Coordinates of C-alpha atoms and ligand atoms in Angstrom, one line a residue:
M92 CA 0.0 0.0 0.0
A93 CA 1.3 3.4 -1.0
K94 CA 1.6 6.4 1.4
A95 CA 1.1 9.7 -0.4
L96 CA 4.3 11.5 -1.3
S97 CA 3.1 14.5 0.8
E98 CA 3.0 12.1 3.8
I99 CA 6.5 10.8 3.0
L100 CA 7.8 14.3 2.7
A101 CA 6.3 15.3 6.0
E102 CA 8.2 12.4 7.7
E103 CA 11.5 13.3 6.0
V104 CA 11.2 17.0 6.9
R105 CA 10.2 16.2 10.5
A106 CA 13.3 14.0 10.8
A107 CA 15.5 16.7 9.4
L108 CA 13.9 19.3 11.8
T109 CA 14.6 16.9 14.7
A110 CA 18.2 16.4 13.6
V111 CA 18.8 20.1 13.6
V112 CA 16.9 21.4 16.7
G113 CA 16.4 18.2 18.7
E114 CA 13.5 17.3 20.9
A115 CA 11.6 20.5 20.3
A116 CA 10.8 19.4 16.8
R117 CA 9.6 15.9 17.5
G118 CA 5.8 16.5 17.4
A119 CA 6.0 19.6 15.1
D120 CA 3.9 19.7 12.0
P121 CA 6.2 20.4 9.0
L122 CA 3.2 22.1 7.2
I123 CA 3.7 20.5 3.8
R124 CA 1.6 22.5 1.2
P125 CA 1.3 22.4 -2.6
S126 CA 3.5 25.1 -4.1
D127 CA 3.6 27.2 -7.2
H128 CA 7.4 27.4 -7.2
A129 CA 8.1 23.7 -6.6
D130 CA 6.0 20.5 -6.0
F131 CA 5.6 21.3 -2.4
Q132 CA 6.5 23.8 0.2
A133 CA 7.3 23.1 3.9
N134 CA 6.3 26.0 6.1
G135 CA 7.0 24.3 9.4
V136 CA 10.4 26.0 10.1
L137 CA 9.0 29.4 11.0
P138 CA 6.9 28.4 14.0
L139 CA 9.7 26.2 15.2
A140 CA 12.3 29.0 14.9
K141 CA 10.0 31.1 17.0
A142 CA 9.7 28.4 19.6
V143 CA 13.5 27.9 19.9
K144 CA 14.2 31.6 19.4
G145 CA 16.4 31.0 16.4
N146 CA 16.8 32.8 13.1
P147 CA 14.3 31.2 10.7
R148 CA 16.3 31.7 7.5
E149 CA 19.4 30.3 9.1
L150 CA 17.5 27.4 10.6
A151 CA 15.9 26.6 7.2
T152 CA 19.3 26.5 5.6
R153 CA 20.5 23.9 8.1
V154 CA 17.3 21.8 7.7
A155 CA 17.7 21.9 4.0
A156 CA 21.3 20.6 4.3
A157 CA 20.0 17.8 6.6
L158 CA 17.4 16.6 4.0
P159 CA 18.5 13.6 1.9
T160 CA 18.3 14.5 -1.8
S161 CA 19.0 11.1 -3.2
G162 CA 15.6 9.5 -2.7
V163 CA 12.2 11.0 -2.9
I164 CA 13.4 14.6 -2.8
A165 CA 15.4 15.8 -5.8
A166 CA 16.0 19.4 -4.8
V167 CA 15.5 21.7 -1.8
E168 CA 15.6 25.5 -1.9
V169 CA 15.3 28.0 0.9
A170 CA 12.8 30.7 0.0
G171 CA 11.4 33.9 1.7
P172 CA 11.8 34.2 5.4
G173 CA 12.4 30.5 5.9
F174 CA 10.2 28.3 3.7
L175 CA 11.6 25.2 2.0
N176 CA 10.7 24.6 -1.6
L177 CA 10.8 20.9 -2.3
T178 CA 11.0 19.3 -5.7
L179 CA 10.4 15.6 -6.0
A180 CA 12.4 13.1 -8.1
D181 CA 10.6 11.9 -11.3
S182 CA 11.5 8.4 -10.2
A183 CA 9.5 8.9 -6.9
L184 CA 6.4 10.0 -8.9
A185 CA 6.8 7.1 -11.2
A186 CA 7.1 4.6 -8.3
Q187 CA 3.9 5.9 -6.8
T188 CA 2.0 5.7 -10.1
A189 CA 3.3 2.1 -10.6
E190 CA 2.2 1.1 -7.1
R191 CA -1.3 2.4 -7.5
L192 CA -1.9 1.3 -11.1
G193 CA -3.6 -2.1 -11.4
D194 CA -4.2 -2.4 -7.6
A195 CA -7.9 -2.8 -6.9
R196 CA -7.7 -0.3 -4.0
L197 CA -5.4 2.0 -6.1
G198 CA -2.8 1.6 -3.4
V199 CA -5.0 3.1 -0.6
A200 CA -4.6 1.3 2.7
P201 CA -7.7 0.7 4.9
T202 CA -7.3 2.4 8.3
G203 CA -10.5 1.3 10.1
V204 CA -10.1 -2.4 10.2
G205 CA -11.5 -4.0 13.4
Q206 CA -13.8 -1.0 14.1
T207 CA -17.6 -0.9 13.9
T208 CA -19.7 2.1 12.8
V209 CA -23.4 2.1 13.3
I210 CA -25.0 4.6 10.9
D211 CA -28.6 5.8 11.3
Y212 CA -29.8 7.3 8.1
S213 CA -32.8 7.8 5.6
Q214 CA -35.4 7.4 8.5
P215 CA -38.6 8.1 6.6
N216 CA -41.9 8.0 8.4
I217 CA -44.6 5.3 7.9
A218 CA -47.7 6.4 6.0
K219 CA -46.0 9.6 4.8
E220 CA -44.4 10.8 1.7
M221 CA -40.6 11.0 1.9
H222 CA -39.4 14.6 1.6
V223 CA -36.2 16.2 0.4
G224 CA -34.7 16.0 3.9
H225 CA -35.0 12.2 3.8
L226 CA -33.4 12.4 0.3
R227 CA -30.4 14.2 1.8
S228 CA -30.1 11.8 4.7
T229 CA -30.4 8.8 2.3
V230 CA -27.8 10.1 -0.2
I231 CA -25.3 11.3 2.4
G232 CA -25.7 8.2 4.5
D233 CA -25.2 5.9 1.5
A234 CA -22.0 7.7 0.5
L235 CA -20.7 7.4 4.1
V236 CA -21.5 3.7 4.2
R237 CA -19.4 3.2 1.1
L238 CA -16.6 5.4 2.2
L239 CA -16.3 3.9 5.7
E240 CA -16.6 0.3 4.4
F241 CA -13.8 1.1 1.9
D242 CA -11.8 2.3 4.9
G243 CA -12.0 -1.2 6.3
R244 CA -14.7 -0.6 9.0
T245 CA -17.6 -2.9 9.7
V246 CA -20.6 -0.7 8.9
V247 CA -24.1 -1.5 10.4
R248 CA -26.9 0.3 8.6
Q249 CA -29.9 1.3 10.6
N250 CA -33.0 2.8 9.0
H251 CA -34.7 4.3 12.0
L252 CA -38.1 4.4 10.5
G253 CA -40.8 6.6 12.2
D254 CA -43.2 3.7 12.6
W255 CA -44.7 4.5 16.0
G256 CA -46.6 7.3 17.7
T257 CA -50.1 8.5 18.6
Q258 CA -51.0 9.3 15.0
F259 CA -51.3 5.6 14.3
G260 CA -54.4 5.5 16.6
M261 CA -56.1 7.8 14.2
L262 CA -55.0 5.9 11.1
I263 CA -55.8 2.5 12.4
Q264 CA -59.2 3.6 13.7
F265 CA -60.1 5.1 10.3
L266 CA -59.0 1.9 8.5
V267 CA -61.0 -0.3 10.9
E268 CA -64.1 1.9 10.3
H269 CA -63.7 2.0 6.5
P270 CA -62.7 -1.6 5.6
G271 CA -63.7 -0.9 2.0
D272 CA -60.8 1.6 1.7
R273 CA -58.2 -1.1 1.9
L274 CA -55.7 -1.6 -0.9
S275 CA -56.1 -5.1 -2.5
G276 CA -53.3 -7.5 -1.9
A277 CA -52.5 -7.7 -5.6
E278 CA -49.1 -6.6 -6.9
H279 CA -48.8 -2.8 -7.1
S280 CA -46.1 -0.2 -7.3
G281 CA -44.6 1.9 -4.5
E282 CA -46.3 4.8 -6.1
V283 CA -49.7 3.3 -5.8
A284 CA -48.9 2.4 -2.2
I285 CA -47.9 5.9 -1.2
S286 CA -50.9 7.5 -2.9
W287 CA -53.2 5.2 -1.0
L288 CA -51.4 6.0 2.3
T289 CA -51.5 9.8 1.6
D290 CA -55.2 9.7 1.0
L291 CA -55.7 7.6 4.1
Y292 CA -53.7 10.1 6.1
R293 CA -55.6 13.0 4.7
D294 CA -59.0 11.5 5.3
A295 CA -58.2 10.2 8.8
R296 CA -56.8 13.6 9.8
A297 CA -59.9 15.4 8.5
K298 CA -62.2 13.1 10.5
F299 CA -60.0 13.4 13.6
D300 CA -60.1 17.2 13.5
G301 CA -63.8 17.4 12.6
D302 CA -65.4 14.6 14.7
P303 CA -64.7 14.7 18.4
E304 CA -66.2 11.2 18.9
F305 CA -63.9 9.7 16.3
A306 CA -61.0 11.5 17.9
D307 CA -61.9 9.9 21.2
R308 CA -62.1 6.4 19.6
A309 CA -58.7 7.1 17.9
R310 CA -57.1 7.9 21.3
K311 CA -58.5 4.7 22.7
R312 CA -57.1 2.9 19.7
V313 CA -53.6 4.0 20.7
V314 CA -54.0 2.2 23.9
T315 CA -55.4 -1.0 22.4
L316 CA -52.5 -1.0 19.8
Q317 CA -50.0 -0.6 22.6
G318 CA -51.7 -3.5 24.4
G319 CA -51.0 -5.7 21.5
D320 CA -54.6 -6.1 20.2
A321 CA -54.5 -8.3 17.1
E322 CA -56.9 -6.2 14.9
S323 CA -55.0 -3.0 15.6
L324 CA -51.6 -4.7 14.9
A325 CA -52.8 -6.1 11.6
A326 CA -53.8 -2.7 10.4
W327 CA -50.5 -1.2 11.6
E328 CA -48.5 -3.9 9.8
E329 CA -50.4 -3.3 6.6
M330 CA -49.5 0.3 6.7
V331 CA -45.9 -0.5 7.5
A332 CA -45.8 -3.0 4.6
E333 CA -47.3 -0.6 2.1
S334 CA -44.8 2.2 3.2
K335 CA -41.9 -0.1 2.8
R336 CA -43.0 -1.0 -0.7
Y337 CA -42.8 2.7 -1.4
F338 CA -39.5 3.3 0.3
E339 CA -37.9 0.3 -1.5
D340 CA -39.1 1.7 -4.8
V341 CA -37.3 5.0 -4.0
Y342 CA -34.2 3.2 -2.8
A343 CA -34.1 1.1 -6.0
R344 CA -34.3 4.2 -8.1
L345 CA -31.6 5.9 -6.1
D346 CA -29.4 2.8 -6.2
V347 CA -28.6 3.0 -2.5
R348 CA -27.7 0.0 -0.4
L349 CA -30.5 0.0 2.1
V350 CA -32.4 -3.2 2.4
D351 CA -35.3 -4.5 4.4
A352 CA -33.0 -6.0 7.0
D353 CA -31.6 -2.5 7.8
A354 CA -35.1 -1.3 8.8
V355 CA -35.1 -1.1 12.6
G356 CA -37.8 1.3 13.3
E357 CA -38.8 3.2 16.4
S358 CA -41.3 0.4 17.3
F359 CA -38.4 -2.0 17.8
Y360 CA -37.4 -0.2 21.0
N361 CA -40.9 -0.3 22.6
P362 CA -40.1 -3.2 24.9
F363 CA -37.1 -1.4 26.4
L364 CA -38.6 2.1 27.0
A365 CA -40.0 1.5 30.5
E366 CA -36.8 0.0 31.7
V367 CA -34.6 2.8 30.3
A368 CA -36.9 5.4 32.0
A369 CA -36.7 3.6 35.3
D370 CA -32.9 3.2 35.0
L371 CA -32.4 6.9 34.3
E372 CA -34.5 7.8 37.2
E373 CA -32.7 5.4 39.5
R374 CA -29.3 6.7 38.5
G375 CA -30.6 10.2 39.2
V376 CA -30.0 11.3 35.6
A377 CA -33.7 12.0 35.1
V378 CA -36.0 13.7 37.5
W379 CA -39.8 14.3 37.7
S380 CA -40.9 17.8 36.8
N381 CA -44.5 18.9 36.1
G382 CA -45.5 15.3 35.9
A383 CA -42.9 14.4 33.3
L384 CA -39.6 12.5 33.6
C385 CA -37.0 15.0 32.5
V386 CA -33.2 15.4 32.0
F387 CA -31.9 19.0 32.5
F388 CA -28.7 20.6 31.1
D389 CA -26.6 23.5 32.0
G390 CA -27.2 26.4 29.6
V391 CA -30.0 24.8 27.6
L392 CA -32.7 27.4 28.0
G393 CA -35.9 28.3 26.1
P394 CA -36.8 31.8 24.8
D395 CA -38.5 32.5 28.1
G396 CA -35.2 31.8 30.0
E397 CA -36.6 28.6 31.5
P398 CA -34.5 25.4 31.2
V399 CA -35.5 23.2 28.3
P400 CA -35.5 19.5 29.4
L401 CA -35.2 16.3 27.4
I402 CA -38.5 14.5 28.1
V403 CA -38.0 10.8 28.7
R404 CA -41.6 10.1 29.8
K405 CA -44.5 12.4 29.2
S406 CA -47.0 13.5 31.8
D407 CA -49.6 11.2 30.2
G408 CA -47.3 8.3 30.8
G409 CA -46.3 7.9 27.1
F410 CA -42.8 7.6 25.8
G411 CA -41.6 9.8 22.9
Y412 CA -38.9 10.3 20.4
A413 CA -36.1 10.9 23.0
A414 CA -36.8 7.7 25.0
T415 CA -36.5 5.7 21.8
D416 CA -33.2 7.3 20.9
L417 CA -31.8 6.5 24.3
A418 CA -32.9 2.9 24.1
A419 CA -31.4 2.8 20.6
I420 CA -28.0 4.0 21.9
R421 CA -27.9 1.1 24.4
Y422 CA -28.8 -1.4 21.7
R423 CA -26.2 0.0 19.4
V424 CA -23.4 -0.1 22.0
D425 CA -24.3 -3.3 23.8
T426 CA -25.7 -5.5 21.0
L427 CA -24.3 -4.0 17.8
K428 CA -20.9 -3.3 19.4
A429 CA -20.5 0.1 17.9
D430 CA -17.3 2.1 18.4
Q431 CA -18.9 4.9 16.5
I432 CA -22.5 5.9 16.0
L433 CA -23.5 8.3 13.3
Y434 CA -26.8 10.1 12.9
V435 CA -27.4 11.5 9.5
V436 CA -30.2 13.9 10.4
D437 CA -30.8 17.6 9.5
S438 CA -29.4 20.4 11.5
R439 CA -32.7 21.4 13.1
Q440 CA -32.4 18.4 15.4
A441 CA -29.0 19.5 16.7
L442 CA -30.3 20.3 20.2
H443 CA -32.2 17.0 20.4
F444 CA -29.0 15.0 19.7
R445 CA -26.9 17.1 22.0
M446 CA -29.2 16.3 24.8
V447 CA -29.6 12.6 23.9
F448 CA -25.8 12.1 23.7
E449 CA -25.2 14.0 27.0
T450 CA -27.9 12.0 28.8
A451 CA -26.4 8.7 27.4
R452 CA -22.9 9.7 28.6
R453 CA -24.2 10.6 32.1
A454 CA -26.1 7.3 32.3
G455 CA -23.0 5.3 31.1
Y456 CA -24.9 4.0 28.0
L457 CA -22.2 5.8 25.9
P458 CA -18.8 4.8 27.3
D459 CA -15.7 6.9 26.7
G460 CA -14.5 4.7 23.9
V461 CA -17.6 5.1 21.8
E462 CA -18.1 8.2 19.7
A463 CA -21.6 9.5 18.8
V464 CA -21.8 12.1 16.0
H465 CA -24.7 14.1 14.7
V466 CA -23.7 14.2 11.0
Q467 CA -26.0 17.2 10.3
F468 CA -27.0 18.7 7.1
G469 CA -28.7 21.9 5.8
S470 CA -32.0 22.3 4.0
V471 CA -32.9 21.9 0.3
L472 CA -34.2 25.2 -1.0
G473 CA -36.3 26.0 -4.1
K474 CA -35.0 28.5 -6.7
D475 CA -36.7 31.2 -4.6
G476 CA -34.4 30.5 -1.7
K477 CA -37.3 29.2 0.4
P478 CA -37.7 25.6 1.6
F479 CA -38.3 23.4 -1.4
K480 CA -42.1 22.9 -1.9
T481 CA -44.5 22.6 -4.8
R482 CA -46.2 25.7 -6.0
A483 CA -49.2 24.8 -3.9
G484 CA -46.9 24.7 -0.9
Q485 CA -46.9 20.9 -0.5
T486 CA -44.0 18.6 -0.1
V487 CA -42.5 17.6 -3.4
R488 CA -43.2 14.0 -4.2
L489 CA -39.8 12.2 -4.3
I490 CA -40.6 9.7 -7.1
E491 CA -41.8 12.6 -9.3
L492 CA -38.7 14.5 -8.6
L493 CA -36.4 11.6 -9.5
D494 CA -38.4 11.0 -12.7
S495 CA -38.1 14.6 -13.7
A496 CA -34.3 14.5 -13.0
V497 CA -34.2 11.6 -15.5
D498 CA -36.3 13.5 -18.0
H499 CA -34.0 16.5 -17.8
A500 CA -31.0 14.2 -18.3
V501 CA -32.5 12.8 -21.6
A502 CA -31.8 16.2 -23.2
T503 CA -28.2 16.2 -22.0
V504 CA -27.6 12.7 -23.2
A505 CA -29.1 13.5 -26.6
E506 CA -27.1 16.6 -26.9
K507 CA -23.9 14.7 -26.3
N508 CA -24.8 11.8 -28.5
P509 CA -27.6 12.4 -31.0
D510 CA -27.3 9.0 -32.6
L511 CA -28.6 7.1 -29.5
D512 CA -32.0 5.4 -29.9
A513 CA -34.7 6.4 -27.5
E514 CA -34.3 3.3 -25.3
Q515 CA -30.5 3.7 -25.0
A516 CA -30.9 7.4 -24.3
R517 CA -33.4 6.6 -21.5
A518 CA -31.0 4.1 -19.9
E519 CA -28.1 6.5 -20.0
A520 CA -30.3 9.3 -18.7
R521 CA -31.2 7.2 -15.6
V522 CA -27.5 7.0 -14.8
V523 CA -26.9 10.6 -15.5
G524 CA -30.0 12.0 -13.9
I525 CA -29.9 10.1 -10.6
G526 CA -26.1 10.7 -10.4
A527 CA -26.8 14.4 -10.9
V528 CA -29.2 14.6 -8.0
K529 CA -26.8 12.8 -5.7
Y530 CA -23.8 14.7 -6.7
A531 CA -25.5 18.1 -6.3
D532 CA -26.2 17.1 -2.7
L533 CA -22.8 15.5 -2.0
S534 CA -20.7 18.2 -3.6
T535 CA -21.9 21.0 -1.4
S536 CA -20.6 21.3 2.1
R537 CA -22.9 19.1 4.2
T538 CA -24.0 21.7 6.7
K539 CA -24.9 24.3 4.0
D540 CA -28.3 24.7 2.4
Y541 CA -28.5 24.2 -1.4
I542 CA -30.8 25.1 -4.1
F543 CA -32.5 22.3 -6.0
D544 CA -32.0 23.3 -9.6
L545 CA -32.3 20.4 -12.1
D546 CA -31.0 22.5 -15.0
R547 CA -27.8 23.2 -13.2
M548 CA -27.5 19.6 -11.9
V549 CA -27.6 18.0 -15.3
S550 CA -25.3 20.6 -16.9
L551 CA -22.3 19.3 -18.9
N552 CA -20.2 22.2 -17.5
G553 CA -19.0 23.0 -14.0
N554 CA -18.7 20.9 -10.9
T555 CA -21.4 18.3 -11.8
S556 CA -21.5 14.5 -11.9
V557 CA -22.4 14.8 -15.6
Y558 CA -19.1 16.6 -16.3
L559 CA -17.2 13.9 -14.4
Q560 CA -19.1 11.0 -16.0
Y561 CA -18.4 12.3 -19.5
A562 CA -14.7 13.1 -18.6
H563 CA -14.4 9.5 -17.4
A564 CA -15.9 8.1 -20.6
R565 CA -13.7 10.3 -22.7
I566 CA -10.6 9.0 -20.9
H567 CA -11.7 5.5 -21.8
S568 CA -12.1 6.5 -25.4
I569 CA -8.5 7.7 -25.3
L570 CA -7.4 4.3 -24.0
R571 CA -9.4 2.6 -26.8
K572 CA -7.6 4.7 -29.4
L573 CA -4.1 3.6 -28.4
P574 CA -2.2 1.7 -31.0
A575 CA -2.7 -2.0 -30.7
G576 CA -0.2 -3.6 -28.2
T577 CA 0.3 -0.4 -26.1
V578 CA 0.5 -1.3 -22.5
A579 CA -0.2 1.2 -19.7
R580 CA 3.0 0.7 -17.9
V581 CA 5.4 3.0 -15.9
H582 CA 8.9 3.5 -17.2
P583 CA 10.7 4.8 -14.2
G584 CA 13.6 6.4 -16.2
T585 CA 11.4 8.6 -18.3
A586 CA 11.7 12.4 -17.6
L587 CA 8.3 14.0 -16.8
E588 CA 6.7 17.1 -18.3
P589 CA 5.3 19.6 -15.8
A590 CA 1.7 18.6 -16.7
E591 CA 2.5 15.0 -16.1
R592 CA 4.0 15.8 -12.7
R593 CA 0.9 17.8 -11.7
L594 CA -1.4 14.9 -12.7
A595 CA 0.8 12.2 -11.0
L596 CA 0.9 14.3 -7.8
H597 CA -2.9 14.8 -7.8
L598 CA -3.5 11.1 -8.3
D599 CA -1.2 10.4 -5.5
E600 CA -3.4 12.4 -3.0
F601 CA -6.4 10.1 -3.5
G602 CA -5.8 8.1 -0.4
A603 CA -5.1 11.1 1.8
T604 CA -8.3 12.7 0.5
L605 CA -10.4 9.6 1.4
A606 CA -8.9 9.5 4.9
A607 CA -9.9 13.1 5.5
V608 CA -13.4 12.5 4.1
A609 CA -13.9 9.5 6.4
A610 CA -12.5 11.3 9.4
E611 CA -14.8 14.4 9.0
F612 CA -17.7 12.7 7.2
E613 CA -17.4 15.3 4.4
P614 CA -18.1 13.7 1.0
H615 CA -17.9 17.1 -0.6
R616 CA -14.1 17.0 -0.3
L617 CA -14.0 13.9 -2.4
A618 CA -16.2 15.7 -5.0
T619 CA -13.8 18.6 -5.1
Y620 CA -10.9 16.3 -5.4
L621 CA -12.5 14.5 -8.4
Y622 CA -13.5 17.7 -10.1
T623 CA -9.9 19.0 -9.8
L624 CA -8.6 15.7 -11.0
A625 CA -10.8 16.0 -14.2
Q626 CA -9.4 19.5 -14.8
T627 CA -5.8 18.5 -14.1
F628 CA -6.3 15.7 -16.6
S629 CA -7.6 18.1 -19.3
D630 CA -4.6 20.2 -18.8
F631 CA -2.3 17.2 -19.1
Y632 CA -4.1 16.0 -22.2
E633 CA -3.8 19.4 -23.9
N634 CA 0.0 19.5 -23.2
C635 CA 1.0 15.9 -23.5
P636 CA -0.1 13.9 -26.5
V637 CA -0.8 10.3 -25.7
V638 CA -1.7 8.5 -28.9
K639 CA 0.9 10.6 -30.8
A640 CA 3.5 10.6 -28.1
P641 CA 7.2 11.0 -29.2
S642 CA 8.2 7.5 -28.2
D643 CA 6.7 4.2 -27.2
E644 CA 8.1 4.6 -23.8
V645 CA 6.6 8.0 -23.3
R646 CA 3.3 6.7 -24.7
E647 CA 3.1 3.8 -22.3
N648 CA 4.1 6.1 -19.4
R649 CA 1.3 8.5 -20.3
A650 CA -1.1 5.6 -20.9
A651 CA -0.4 4.6 -17.3
L652 CA -1.4 8.1 -16.1
V653 CA -4.5 8.0 -18.3
R654 CA -5.5 4.6 -16.9
L655 CA -4.9 5.6 -13.3
T656 CA -7.0 8.7 -13.8
A657 CA -9.9 6.7 -15.2
D658 CA -9.7 4.2 -12.4
T659 CA -9.5 7.0 -9.7
L660 CA -12.5 8.8 -11.2
K661 CA -14.5 5.6 -11.3
L662 CA -13.7 4.5 -7.8
G663 CA -14.2 8.0 -6.4
L664 CA -17.6 8.4 -8.0
E665 CA -18.6 4.8 -6.9
L666 CA -17.7 5.8 -3.3
L667 CA -20.2 8.6 -3.6
G668 CA -22.8 6.2 -4.9
I669 CA -22.6 7.3 -8.5
S670 CA -21.8 5.0 -11.4
A671 CA -19.5 5.9 -14.2
P672 CA -19.9 3.8 -17.3
D673 CA -16.9 3.4 -19.6
Q674 CA -18.9 4.5 -22.5
L675 CA -21.5 7.2 -22.6
Ligands
LIG260 N1 -37.9 10.0 11.3 C1 -37.3 11.3 11.7 C2 -37.8 12.4 10.8 O1 -38.4 12.2 9.8 C3 -35.8 11.2 11.8 C4 -35.2 10.2 12.7 C5 -33.8 10.5 12.9 N2 -33.1 9.4 13.6 C6 -33.1 9.3 14.9 N3 -32.5 8.3 15.5 N4 -33.8 10.1 15.7 O2 -37.6 13.6 11.1

């Protein structure tokens, strides 16, 4: 497995710093950065000179002399007040390319082997349409699953479905009183299922709001459901099954890895709630206040200045969202053996998770060695900058939205390749359109809001998946055009052009980029890396002919860079959940 050259440089510079100033430099960061004057610049001498009260320029000169220039480093130059400009040996670049090329992991070492991440994502609610917030959670969660698995971790997916709560009393009561409204058992699509559920929800709600006697029966129904009454459970199960049919339809269109076995909804934790509440009370973590069992926090106050508690048990005796999350933490730590628990949920729930994590720490459910992270994200906005809604102010139907992304992509695909027949165009548009929706989400910094604009998403220009997918396909077409018998192979003795060096160096940073993405849960950094890679490749291809290279050796060397670029783009996009066909 190959370390990045920037990492190797950091080690060499740190060793030289230590040789010159001794112990004071041992933990120091050599601050290796890309440079316009050389391949890299090391800025770490300045802070160290300050610490040991030495002259930075003089110190830099001594460090430069202590750096070996017969291996990875070809030349060192002291610049400015005490920077080191570092130029790498062509042979070092060649060795890196050779080591990555042809390796299934492109030379990237897994760092998380033996560790378990539990990831809570997607989390739609039963009997309700998924909204764009669920889309974000699903897309970001799926990318993180792929990235963390690639990093060697065991990843346990948990789809924390909203499948419990008092609203089910109303829905079940309505269903029981209107048996004729049931959907037949015959095969039907997720779309049919969700439209039935939406109508049911609307009708039940109207009746609940307009008919106090019905509302009363609905409230009693909650109690019979919780008591395990067979008729109530059967109706509930029917709604769960129909909802899953719809969710699975959405997941299949999105090509995400969630399956039925990952669905561990809120109802799963019902049997544990009373015990969790009793345990929190016994430990003194939760106290009774105004009839409710609450946990209080320093500095968490409402607009009225009164403390805002986390409510474990409501004054009517019922358990809510928070109790379920506390029981889930115990299950994830004790049974699923998590070292890390991720919650891919929108930023508006930040306070909820802060309180839940803090409570779990106090109660010992979350031991020191286990990390819990709210991987939060911003909102999806319409072109008017307001929360994304239909003109009539309703939630946008997700299936329709994905269909329209594919429709938009048909035009892009046809523009690029007018000879495609309708069926082929449609198939390619599915890959392009769905990729575009995912990429638009993943390429913006997670915590920011973004505007849902299909025209921009499927554009061939700019930082879009469409641009990257076509760049990848074009690179494959270059490989197909190589004279017969050309092998993509590194010739270590060949001198490299500046554009070749830039491309080789950027390719070499793939592993370090993935490590940063996995550590910070920031897929957008991978998107930026891939976009820069495609641009660096364009620059290389303009300056360094491949098919018409000056010699066979240079051609094979360049073919190696072309091949590695294609493989890096493909793997990078795949880790974001986006497919990149070799031909488009
Ligand atoms: N179902 C919730 C919603 O739609 C999100 C659940 C988030 N996950 C959790 N463990 N609380 O807002």
